[in-house]
């Protein structure tokens, strides 16, 4: 007797659950259209569903299909393809960096990161014992021969035709192989619920900004691919107060400074200032170029977290 | 007791504020540097090239001179360098400050050459109300004209771009306007690339030309968006003309995804890697199945023997 009632209870619960999930499904992810189209082969369990105009209808449970939320797919499709004909590059002029960290703040704001998570990070460098120290902003290098994409077992991280390396956090399984493979330590892992997870939970996933961020997936610099689509410079580039960043299209041989908005020839800028890439010996072919910290605009003042720099 | 606390807070506040002012004023310009004079004339050309340099190097922080639209920084915002408070300084003082920098103000000792620095100072002086030198401004004498027109002539073979600035006089005659600076700009993804030659001022016939860089990429057909405009809108307003010209080097963009590569996703992986991987899988499973079959055979062999 006792057993019986518990069975009933379970069935009741399941039934209720089915109805609730189903009802919610109409609004979010189940298509009535699919149900209407398909002919029922054998009468199966019917569920009550609430339509968008508030009517209660009965639908064969077997005929319910999840709808594809179109915007998501469209975003991911175009995000995977990239912008045709472009080849984006960044030039970072180390002689102008004074560790103002405005780039980091703008980036964290754009990509919903906490202050301790970095897509771009300003590092204090000193190459050898007797060499001069300097500040170096370091984003993902968007390598043309990226080790990170080689190791991903599920095709979650990939390179697109305009040269940008992205991550699809709907595919990422959080194995962190790519973090281990990246020689530039450009990637971070979302160990905990991301910042403002509750606030952004209903937002459609935008692969080109990697927002909303997702717990248990990897994130990294994306060259603000969503902004590039509307011909805007990346967040970090436009927020630098000291003219450190140039960004542009290598196919056009032009880069634009985010602070002064001056556009210059990419090849000339690199040639005249002896531009270089990080760890060229690895053959990763980075797309981020550095101009050496010569003729500096500011005196190097030692401490990375020197308050005086942070305004 | 409370009074003492208030007094202390006040004192600390005053001290810290005065500390900031000390920081702001503490340029320590040596008196020898103050005496330096601007060796360049305050003529229209110098002022306008000073303005160009100012707009690129100084404007982002200081804003437009005299407009007070500088960025706001803590603890001290940059000065409005078109204000009289700033311009009471000697040329030498300003020159020294540009050179040395202080706090958030970068040094321009190496990034700008001497000429450029003096041009900027010349430009700033044009805002100085107590300065005689700025009165030399009305230097370009063109007849009063209406219906100002800008025409372009492009020579594809020699990559010459000729701009012709004309206006209608009161007598109904179309004349060239001379001494006006022109900017030749090429549209790029995030801004305009300046390809004007040095001192691109119109000649007596109102003409000025520039050569399109021989190695600047265009699109597949070599088309680029050209924009020619008056550098300074103080004379005839914001006059500009844009045109698509085929002076660029035809560039066919390379799509890195066209090639199979190690870093490609599954569909784009090199054939040899797919073959060897799939082959490897077959070989390993083959061996396993082979062993299994042999093991199944053992009891059968035993039965047969019996
Ligand atoms: S820097 Fe690291 S994460 Fe970025 S493309 Fe290169 S290997 Fe990948
Ligand atoms: S952590 Fe995600 S993106 Fe990185 S290799 Fe694993 S599945 Fe791919």
XYZ file of C-alpha atoms and ligand atoms in Angstrom:
633
model
C 0.000 0.000 0.000
C 2.701 2.325 1.047
C 4.749 1.473 -2.005
C 1.778 2.108 -4.247
C 1.154 5.592 -2.994
C 4.787 6.502 -3.408
C 4.620 5.266 -7.005
C 1.565 7.391 -7.594
C 3.311 10.320 -6.076
C 6.268 9.888 -8.373
C 4.060 9.595 -11.417
C 2.119 12.648 -10.394
C 5.311 14.540 -9.908
C 6.631 13.517 -13.299
C 3.375 14.469 -14.918
C 3.385 17.843 -13.280
C 6.975 18.311 -14.255
C 6.152 17.465 -17.844
C 3.418 20.037 -17.955
C 5.528 22.743 -16.378
C 8.503 22.093 -18.580
C 6.246 21.867 -21.591
C 4.491 25.110 -20.781
C 7.719 26.917 -20.282
C 8.907 25.324 -23.461
C 6.324 27.064 -25.607
C 7.779 30.359 -24.643
C 11.365 29.357 -24.891
C 12.467 26.341 -26.775
C 9.757 23.996 -28.052
C 7.987 24.480 -31.308
C 4.273 23.994 -31.695
C 4.708 24.294 -35.405
C 6.768 21.152 -35.525
C 4.074 19.385 -33.543
C 1.309 20.530 -35.813
C 3.115 19.477 -38.961
C 3.947 15.963 -37.961
C 1.178 13.373 -38.060
C 0.779 11.344 -34.916
C 1.432 7.684 -35.600
C 0.112 6.309 -32.373
C -1.748 8.188 -29.696
C 0.681 8.849 -26.927
C 0.618 10.912 -23.790
C -0.875 14.348 -24.295
C 0.390 17.384 -22.488
C -1.268 20.710 -21.844
C 0.617 23.675 -23.189
C 0.008 27.370 -22.983
C 0.323 29.175 -26.307
C 1.736 32.640 -26.627
C -1.731 34.169 -26.914
C -2.794 32.531 -23.686
C -4.761 29.476 -24.919
C -4.428 26.079 -23.351
C -3.887 23.377 -25.962
C -3.216 19.656 -25.867
C -0.259 18.361 -27.764
C 1.157 14.916 -28.350
C 4.301 14.731 -26.300
C 6.213 12.835 -28.983
C 5.715 15.629 -31.425
C 7.455 18.276 -29.385
C 10.690 19.483 -30.961
C 13.085 22.023 -29.554
C 13.150 25.161 -31.707
C 16.443 26.558 -32.771
C 16.846 30.061 -31.436
C 17.720 31.699 -34.706
C 19.755 34.680 -33.511
C 22.140 32.416 -31.650
C 22.894 30.332 -34.697
C 23.251 33.351 -36.924
C 25.700 34.956 -34.506
C 27.702 31.778 -34.260
C 27.702 31.201 -37.978
C 28.957 34.631 -38.876
C 31.257 34.536 -35.858
C 32.902 31.417 -37.230
C 33.254 32.829 -40.719
C 34.706 36.197 -39.823
C 34.759 39.330 -41.921
C 35.758 38.563 -45.526
C 38.770 40.310 -46.999
C 40.175 41.558 -43.705
C 43.352 40.639 -41.928
C 43.433 42.366 -38.584
C 46.658 43.309 -36.840
C 47.551 45.219 -33.709
C 50.670 47.273 -33.023
C 51.609 48.093 -29.444
C 54.018 50.967 -28.941
C 55.875 50.138 -25.729
C 57.562 53.528 -25.600
C 54.237 55.140 -24.752
C 52.892 52.770 -22.110
C 52.865 54.091 -18.587
C 50.739 51.357 -17.055
C 47.544 53.397 -16.957
C 45.547 50.126 -17.212
C 42.617 51.769 -18.930
C 42.770 49.058 -21.603
C 42.294 46.360 -18.977
C 39.339 48.113 -17.396
C 37.627 48.669 -20.756
C 38.201 45.055 -21.716
C 36.810 43.686 -18.463
C 33.806 45.898 -18.878
C 33.175 44.774 -22.441
C 33.620 41.065 -21.825
C 31.993 40.851 -18.399
C 35.126 39.909 -16.532
C 36.019 40.401 -12.914
C 38.926 42.740 -12.102
C 41.197 39.748 -11.513
C 40.478 38.189 -14.921
C 42.440 39.427 -17.889
C 42.025 39.168 -21.604
C 44.715 41.794 -21.758
C 47.215 42.322 -19.017
C 49.878 44.974 -18.508
C 53.061 43.267 -17.386
C 56.216 44.709 -15.950
C 59.063 43.338 -18.018
C 62.780 43.180 -17.644
C 64.500 41.035 -20.245
C 67.796 40.502 -18.437
C 69.606 41.618 -15.350
C 71.131 44.793 -16.758
C 68.414 45.763 -19.212
C 65.869 48.505 -18.724
C 62.470 47.521 -17.361
C 59.298 48.523 -19.199
C 55.554 47.970 -19.193
C 54.074 45.597 -21.748
C 50.376 45.094 -22.461
C 49.797 41.506 -23.556
C 46.591 40.390 -25.254
C 46.069 37.150 -27.189
C 48.474 37.259 -30.128
C 45.911 35.831 -32.567
C 48.648 33.608 -33.947
C 48.573 32.653 -37.618
C 49.809 29.240 -36.562
C 47.952 28.914 -33.278
C 48.914 25.998 -31.042
C 45.696 26.439 -29.058
C 43.350 25.479 -31.887
C 45.401 22.404 -32.680
C 44.682 20.785 -29.357
C 40.989 21.493 -28.915
C 39.196 18.127 -29.071
C 35.784 19.578 -29.897
C 36.532 22.351 -32.428
C 35.494 24.933 -29.850
C 38.395 27.253 -30.503
C 39.173 28.126 -34.072
C 40.707 30.681 -36.384
C 38.585 32.584 -38.870
C 39.336 34.141 -42.222
C 40.156 37.606 -40.876
C 42.814 36.085 -38.646
C 40.993 36.289 -35.329
C 41.067 33.286 -33.007
C 37.782 32.803 -31.159
C 36.212 30.428 -28.664
C 32.699 29.052 -28.845
C 31.775 28.613 -25.218
C 28.675 26.629 -26.183
C 30.999 23.927 -27.507
C 33.865 24.246 -25.043
C 33.993 21.324 -22.614
C 36.454 22.983 -20.296
C 39.297 20.529 -20.786
C 41.804 23.404 -20.713
C 44.126 21.795 -23.256
C 44.268 25.137 -25.034
C 45.438 26.937 -21.914
C 48.319 24.508 -21.683
C 49.103 24.864 -25.381
C 49.196 28.665 -25.524
C 52.781 29.863 -25.076
C 51.631 33.408 -24.291
C 49.367 32.538 -21.362
C 46.602 34.408 -23.115
C 43.728 32.251 -21.916
C 41.763 32.225 -18.697
C 39.389 29.676 -17.244
C 36.070 30.502 -15.627
C 36.463 28.527 -12.433
C 33.464 30.084 -10.733
C 30.187 31.653 -11.789
C 31.222 34.626 -13.926
C 30.615 38.192 -12.899
C 26.963 39.239 -13.135
C 25.966 35.730 -14.266
C 22.466 36.260 -12.877
C 22.040 39.599 -14.630
C 23.075 38.347 -18.068
C 21.606 34.842 -17.948
C 18.931 35.569 -20.578
C 21.267 37.252 -23.010
C 21.799 35.482 -26.344
C 25.349 34.212 -26.493
C 27.520 36.437 -28.651
C 30.524 34.465 -29.784
C 32.322 37.576 -31.016
C 32.452 39.098 -27.543
C 32.248 35.781 -25.683
C 29.416 37.094 -23.532
C 27.689 36.060 -21.412
C 30.671 34.283 -19.976
C 30.041 30.747 -18.826
C 31.334 28.837 -15.838
C 33.622 25.956 -16.790
C 34.702 27.388 -20.129
C 37.734 29.223 -21.411
C 37.876 32.885 -22.387
C 40.460 35.136 -23.958
C 41.018 38.297 -25.983
C 38.894 38.415 -29.161
C 40.160 41.679 -30.685
C 36.608 42.885 -29.859
C 35.353 41.060 -32.952
C 31.835 42.394 -32.381
C 33.055 45.980 -32.535
C 35.134 45.336 -35.653
C 31.964 44.296 -37.425
C 30.673 47.847 -37.086
C 34.054 49.393 -37.952
C 34.868 50.319 -34.384
C 38.302 49.839 -32.879
C 38.660 47.239 -30.101
C 37.750 48.401 -26.603
C 41.324 48.414 -25.318
C 42.583 50.325 -28.345
C 40.065 53.120 -28.041
C 40.349 53.447 -24.288
C 44.106 53.983 -24.053
C 44.852 57.564 -23.045
C 48.490 57.423 -24.138
C 48.409 56.402 -27.789
C 49.932 52.981 -27.205
C 47.726 50.985 -29.574
C 47.428 50.919 -33.323
C 44.918 48.615 -34.947
C 44.039 47.981 -38.546
C 43.858 45.780 -41.582
C 47.089 44.326 -42.937
C 45.495 43.911 -46.364
C 45.092 47.691 -46.490
C 48.542 48.254 -45.011
C 47.093 50.774 -42.566
C 46.703 50.932 -38.818
C 44.869 53.569 -36.808
C 45.900 54.856 -33.427
C 43.087 54.490 -30.912
C 43.968 57.665 -29.034
C 44.925 60.142 -31.732
C 42.923 58.460 -34.541
C 45.882 59.040 -36.794
C 46.097 56.440 -39.560
C 49.568 55.364 -40.665
C 51.094 52.770 -42.973
C 51.515 49.506 -41.098
C 54.646 48.463 -42.990
C 56.298 51.849 -42.439
C 55.471 51.909 -38.749
C 57.024 48.483 -38.275
C 60.029 49.231 -40.464
C 60.868 52.620 -38.975
C 60.557 51.453 -35.392
C 62.013 47.962 -35.696
C 58.734 46.299 -34.739
C 58.902 42.721 -33.521
C 56.666 39.875 -32.358
C 56.841 37.888 -29.141
C 58.710 34.567 -29.118
C 59.132 34.361 -32.904
C 61.238 31.245 -32.462
C 58.087 29.252 -31.706
C 56.749 29.806 -35.198
C 53.330 30.835 -33.932
C 53.287 33.895 -36.234
C 51.572 36.389 -33.929
C 49.370 39.180 -35.264
C 50.303 41.499 -32.438
C 53.414 43.551 -33.152
C 55.465 45.444 -30.608
C 57.488 48.624 -31.047
C 60.480 48.642 -28.690
C 60.438 50.917 -25.620
C 62.892 53.421 -27.036
C 62.559 57.215 -26.632
C 59.938 56.766 -24.002
C 57.155 59.227 -23.442
C 57.220 58.587 -19.689
C 59.903 57.742 -17.225
C 59.585 54.181 -15.998
C 58.558 54.419 -12.397
C 59.188 51.014 -11.062
C 56.304 49.505 -9.287
C 53.594 47.835 -11.340
C 50.881 49.020 -9.010
C 52.273 52.479 -8.474
C 49.231 54.579 -7.635
C 50.571 57.522 -9.573
C 50.253 55.619 -12.835
C 46.710 54.512 -12.383
C 44.934 57.695 -13.251
C 38.170 67.424 21.549
C 35.813 67.432 18.551
C 37.203 70.783 17.510
C 40.691 69.429 17.559
C 39.674 66.577 15.254
C 38.019 68.981 12.862
C 41.069 71.171 12.894
C 43.275 68.167 12.223
C 41.155 66.997 9.283
C 41.189 70.503 7.880
C 44.925 70.684 8.249
C 45.436 67.328 6.556
C 43.114 68.318 3.734
C 44.864 71.609 3.182
C 48.241 69.951 3.323
C 47.301 67.263 0.835
C 45.726 69.806 -1.528
C 48.733 72.056 -1.392
C 50.793 68.990 -2.073
C 48.894 68.498 -5.325
C 49.358 72.094 -6.342
C 53.043 71.752 -5.626
C 53.029 68.705 -7.854
C 51.233 70.617 -10.575
C 53.474 73.644 -10.437
C 56.676 71.818 -9.857
C 58.105 72.004 -13.361
C 61.326 73.647 -12.245
C 61.873 75.463 -15.504
C 65.418 76.873 -15.371
C 65.613 80.582 -16.103
C 67.926 79.995 -19.040
C 65.255 77.859 -20.694
C 62.641 80.567 -20.182
C 64.613 82.947 -22.367
C 64.453 80.779 -25.469
C 62.637 82.358 -28.394
C 60.528 80.828 -31.094
C 62.657 81.058 -34.240
C 59.672 80.534 -36.542
C 57.337 83.142 -37.985
C 53.737 83.294 -36.900
C 52.450 82.947 -40.442
C 49.444 81.011 -41.638
C 51.455 78.028 -42.829
C 53.243 77.561 -39.538
C 50.086 77.997 -37.543
C 48.225 75.446 -39.606
C 51.004 72.872 -39.462
C 51.190 73.540 -35.730
C 47.493 72.820 -35.536
C 47.957 69.507 -37.327
C 50.690 68.428 -34.936
C 48.670 69.632 -31.979
C 45.613 67.660 -33.063
C 47.585 64.452 -33.287
C 49.787 64.744 -30.226
C 48.146 67.050 -27.710
C 44.423 67.270 -28.368
C 43.431 63.927 -26.841
C 44.358 65.225 -23.389
C 44.247 69.021 -23.606
C 41.211 69.322 -25.872
C 40.785 72.229 -28.253
C 42.612 75.364 -27.135
C 40.266 77.807 -25.439
C 37.333 75.413 -25.334
C 38.078 73.780 -21.993
C 37.188 70.302 -23.308
C 40.246 68.537 -21.897
C 39.949 65.055 -20.400
C 39.459 64.898 -16.667
C 42.166 63.277 -14.663
C 42.707 62.828 -10.961
C 44.360 64.605 -9.176
C 45.057 67.271 -11.826
C 43.425 67.659 -15.228
C 45.496 68.912 -18.119
C 45.457 72.678 -18.592
C 43.477 74.414 -21.283
C 46.501 75.548 -23.231
C 44.609 78.153 -25.185
C 43.739 80.040 -22.023
C 45.412 83.303 -21.105
C 46.553 81.787 -17.796
C 48.669 79.380 -19.728
C 49.818 81.736 -22.438
C 51.383 84.240 -20.026
C 54.377 81.919 -20.079
C 57.281 82.610 -22.373
C 57.819 80.491 -25.493
C 60.861 79.033 -23.783
C 58.838 77.881 -20.795
C 56.265 76.111 -22.939
C 59.024 74.572 -25.042
C 60.705 73.247 -21.918
C 57.478 71.701 -20.641
C 56.757 70.006 -23.952
C 60.259 68.594 -23.893
C 60.352 67.327 -20.350
C 56.822 66.324 -19.446
C 55.666 65.899 -15.880
C 53.417 63.319 -14.219
C 50.761 62.320 -16.722
C 52.203 64.680 -19.342
C 54.580 62.711 -21.578
C 57.937 64.016 -22.707
C 58.139 64.944 -26.380
C 61.889 65.430 -26.388
C 62.462 62.573 -28.818
C 59.021 62.037 -30.321
C 58.635 65.505 -31.839
C 61.467 67.335 -33.537
C 62.323 70.938 -32.680
C 60.552 72.394 -35.665
C 57.338 70.583 -34.790
C 57.465 71.728 -31.197
C 57.904 75.349 -32.232
C 55.051 75.009 -34.724
C 52.792 73.881 -31.902
C 53.877 76.888 -29.863
C 53.226 79.132 -32.862
C 49.755 77.670 -33.109
C 49.106 78.201 -29.397
C 50.315 81.774 -29.619
C 47.634 82.446 -32.206
C 45.179 82.200 -29.304
C 47.137 84.711 -27.237
C 45.149 87.909 -26.978
C 48.090 89.933 -25.745
C 50.330 88.832 -28.560
C 51.201 91.082 -31.468
C 52.645 88.326 -33.576
C 49.302 86.687 -34.164
C 48.097 89.779 -36.029
C 50.019 88.772 -39.090
C 47.286 86.273 -39.827
C 45.564 87.985 -42.747
C 48.269 87.062 -45.140
C 46.584 85.112 -47.864
C 44.926 87.581 -50.158
C 42.347 86.068 -52.403
C 39.621 88.113 -54.036
C 36.197 87.814 -52.480
C 34.504 84.921 -54.144
C 31.296 82.950 -54.054
C 30.484 79.447 -55.252
C 33.837 77.950 -54.278
C 34.449 74.714 -56.145
C 36.895 71.906 -55.728
C 37.691 69.816 -58.795
C 39.854 66.731 -59.047
C 41.915 65.516 -61.935
C 43.344 62.026 -61.763
C 46.094 60.656 -63.964
C 46.010 56.902 -63.660
C 49.355 56.224 -65.334
C 51.521 58.572 -63.274
C 49.302 58.319 -60.170
C 48.970 62.094 -60.008
C 46.068 63.653 -58.197
C 45.470 67.301 -58.966
C 43.076 69.405 -56.935
C 41.805 72.673 -58.338
C 40.202 75.227 -56.044
C 38.277 77.998 -57.748
C 35.721 80.628 -56.887
C 33.474 83.079 -58.706
C 34.444 86.733 -58.324
C 31.887 89.533 -58.213
C 32.558 90.201 -61.870
C 31.495 86.696 -62.706
C 34.945 85.372 -63.438
C 36.149 82.015 -62.123
C 39.579 82.383 -60.512
C 41.969 80.031 -58.728
C 42.390 80.552 -54.988
C 45.971 80.392 -53.837
C 47.714 79.621 -50.573
C 45.046 77.225 -49.267
C 46.152 73.962 -47.707
C 44.600 70.787 -49.038
C 44.470 67.314 -47.482
C 44.520 64.214 -49.661
C 43.096 61.305 -47.704
C 42.588 57.638 -48.492
C 39.867 55.767 -46.644
C 41.017 52.798 -44.625
C 39.045 50.562 -42.313
C 39.279 52.697 -39.168
C 40.238 56.110 -40.479
C 41.784 58.170 -43.245
C 45.384 57.823 -44.333
C 46.955 61.173 -45.201
C 48.870 60.963 -48.481
C 49.317 64.714 -49.076
C 52.784 65.891 -49.934
C 54.591 68.356 -47.670
C 53.213 71.880 -47.813
C 50.239 71.028 -49.941
C 49.165 74.630 -50.573
C 47.421 75.719 -53.737
C 49.553 77.704 -56.187
C 48.559 80.954 -57.905
C 46.185 79.086 -60.191
C 44.531 77.427 -57.235
C 46.105 74.060 -58.024
C 47.902 71.600 -55.811
C 48.905 68.046 -56.624
C 50.091 64.970 -54.844
C 51.384 61.588 -55.959
C 49.492 58.521 -54.834
C 51.920 56.123 -53.082
C 52.977 53.501 -55.612
C 52.648 50.625 -53.128
C 49.411 51.381 -51.311
C 46.972 48.462 -51.610
C 43.480 48.931 -52.964
C 40.751 46.322 -53.296
C 40.717 43.488 -55.840
C 40.523 45.954 -58.714
C 42.820 48.475 -57.078
C 39.981 50.821 -56.175
C 40.383 53.121 -53.206
C 38.147 55.779 -51.698
C 39.855 59.130 -52.091
C 38.809 62.184 -50.103
C 40.260 65.627 -50.842
C 39.360 68.491 -48.563
C 40.436 71.861 -47.287
C 42.633 71.257 -44.267
C 41.362 74.352 -42.503
C 37.681 75.171 -42.730
C 38.303 78.765 -41.601
C 38.503 80.065 -45.183
C 35.784 78.514 -47.295
C 33.987 76.253 -44.870
C 34.149 72.508 -44.904
C 34.682 71.855 -48.599
C 35.497 68.312 -49.633
C 35.240 65.956 -52.537
C 35.354 62.187 -52.488
C 35.845 59.888 -55.415
C 36.625 56.247 -56.036
C 39.889 56.012 -57.951
C 41.775 52.976 -59.177
C 45.252 54.024 -58.127
C 45.856 51.357 -55.492
C 47.703 48.109 -55.982
C 45.102 45.406 -56.715
C 45.150 43.125 -53.702
C 43.512 39.757 -53.465
C 42.996 38.975 -49.792
C 44.385 35.649 -48.676
C 41.947 33.519 -46.759
C 43.980 31.449 -44.307
C 41.147 28.921 -44.233
C 41.636 28.059 -47.906
C 44.571 25.915 -46.975
C 44.430 22.795 -44.896
C 46.537 23.354 -41.819
C 47.453 21.691 -38.563
C 45.646 24.411 -36.658
C 42.485 24.001 -38.714
C 39.352 22.567 -37.175
C 38.259 19.027 -38.001
C 36.992 19.834 -41.484
C 40.138 21.768 -42.328
C 42.747 19.352 -40.994
C 45.488 18.154 -43.373
C 44.634 15.012 -45.323
C 47.698 13.133 -44.107
C 46.699 13.651 -40.504
C 43.162 12.391 -41.140
C 44.439 9.358 -43.042
C 47.051 8.434 -40.479
C 44.656 8.973 -37.593
C 41.825 6.948 -39.069
C 44.344 4.335 -40.242
C 45.755 4.153 -36.748
C 42.308 3.627 -35.265
C 41.579 0.788 -37.715
C 44.915 -0.903 -37.064
C 44.523 -0.801 -33.295
C 40.943 -2.071 -33.327
C 41.960 -4.651 -35.897
C 44.637 -6.020 -33.596
C 42.211 -6.120 -30.674
C 39.573 -7.995 -32.678
C 42.191 -10.367 -34.055
C 43.309 -11.252 -30.535
C 39.688 -11.693 -29.438
C 38.945 -14.086 -32.298
C 42.036 -16.115 -31.489
C 40.875 -16.364 -27.878
C 37.417 -17.551 -28.962
C 39.101 -20.201 -31.034
C 40.943 -21.694 -28.032
C 37.939 -23.519 -26.446
C 36.884 -24.723 -29.893
C 40.327 -26.196 -30.488
C 40.099 -27.918 -27.118
C 36.687 -29.399 -28.031
C 37.974 -30.609 -31.368
C 40.833 -32.393 -29.650
C 38.475 -34.179 -27.306
S 48.292 33.753 -28.153
Fe 47.682 31.779 -27.294
S 45.455 31.822 -27.296
Fe 46.113 33.466 -28.680
S 46.140 32.470 -30.710
Fe 48.218 32.324 -29.883
S 48.264 30.314 -28.889
Fe 46.092 30.836 -29.203
S 39.085 24.192 -22.851
Fe 37.457 24.455 -24.367
S 38.376 25.657 -26.018
Fe 40.065 24.889 -24.745
S 40.732 22.977 -25.728
Fe 39.217 22.404 -24.174
S 37.236 22.373 -25.242
Fe 38.694 23.497 -26.567
